[in-house]
Amino acid sequence: MTPDGLLRQLKKRNCFVIAYYYKDGLTKGKWTTQKGALDALGVSQAELSLALKVAALPTAIVNLFESATGVTPYSVRVIREVIARDGLQTVLQRIGEHVAAGRTLPARAVLATINGQGTASRRALRYLGDPENKVLSKTLDSPKNISDRYHLGVTRGEWTTYSSCARALDISRKNIRDAVYMMALRGSLPVSFGEAELTFAVGRKLLALDKELGRQTLLQRVRNLSPGGSEATPETVLRELNGVNVLTSDHYRIRIRKGRGTRRLIIECIDAGALLPYRRDIERAIRKVVKRVTVSPEEIEAIRSISNDRKL
């Protein structure tokens, strides 16, 4: 005989176990209806009904669970709701990558994937041809690398939250969350910060501006940056976005002349103190000019080699 409330003591009510005991009792004549089995099994009508509907789910979805214990009535309810909302084809497309790779996932990761949570992460990694090799080989020491690793983990079903990612990577949840937010904000602003330039310090200042001003106002300020702002250093961009040290038009009058010796150029301007915070931008512009008018030793050697070949 099946004791009353047999399954009530189970912390996670596995659909397969519920269905097995229900069908076994039905075969042995212990009950003839679902209602008659509820008290004996210690489950609700909804739990029993959902457990019996597992058989109607696509095999690819059920096999994605790493353990049968993850296939609970709650899981079945979520899956059925998503299929009804988004369509079976969409759901199968979302899990297609995992199915093709033969992966199995924890229940939470299965539900997140089916619900489309991995879509944003796949979009964040789309610029990488082979994200796994490129992301896994990098040191987690910058917002970009941490953000990429978080998104890769989501697409692979390793985690579904910042907290679980933080535990797995032994990185603070705040750093992971901020890194993801920074890279998303950077992608929406027409300002080209290099990977090395977008540090946590710079990124958090941008996030603070985004929170203070709002995205639309911040976008407008970025568009109104001074000429060359799209290639400016982060420090310059932050100063201009905050309205600090923005120069008047008479500062455009700049002259460069030769200094004493062969290693000095002198920049003459209206106010050297006002331009000094922009020295990195000035150095960057000069380096571009130097690169354009100089030839590397390798190129010189190649030219000599070609000339010698022609003489022969």
Short mmCIF file of C-alpha atoms in Angstrom, two decimals, residues 57 74-86:
data_model
loop_
_atom_site.label_atom_id
_atom_site.label_comp_id
_atom_site.label_asym_id
_atom_site.label_seq_id
_atom_site.Cartn_x
_atom_site.Cartn_y
_atom_site.Cartn_z
CA LEU A 57 7.27 17.84 -24.27
CA TYR A 74 7.37 24.18 -11.95
CA SER A 75 9.85 23.54 -14.78
CA VAL A 76 7.15 21.95 -16.93
CA ARG A 77 4.80 24.88 -16.31
CA VAL A 78 7.46 27.43 -17.32
CA ILE A 79 8.37 25.47 -20.47
CA ARG A 80 4.75 25.14 -21.54
CA GLU A 81 4.12 28.87 -20.96
CA VAL A 82 7.17 29.88 -23.02
CA ILE A 83 6.21 27.53 -25.86
CA ALA A 84 2.68 28.96 -25.85
CA ARG A 85 4.06 32.52 -25.86
CA ASP A 86 7.00 32.26 -28.28
#
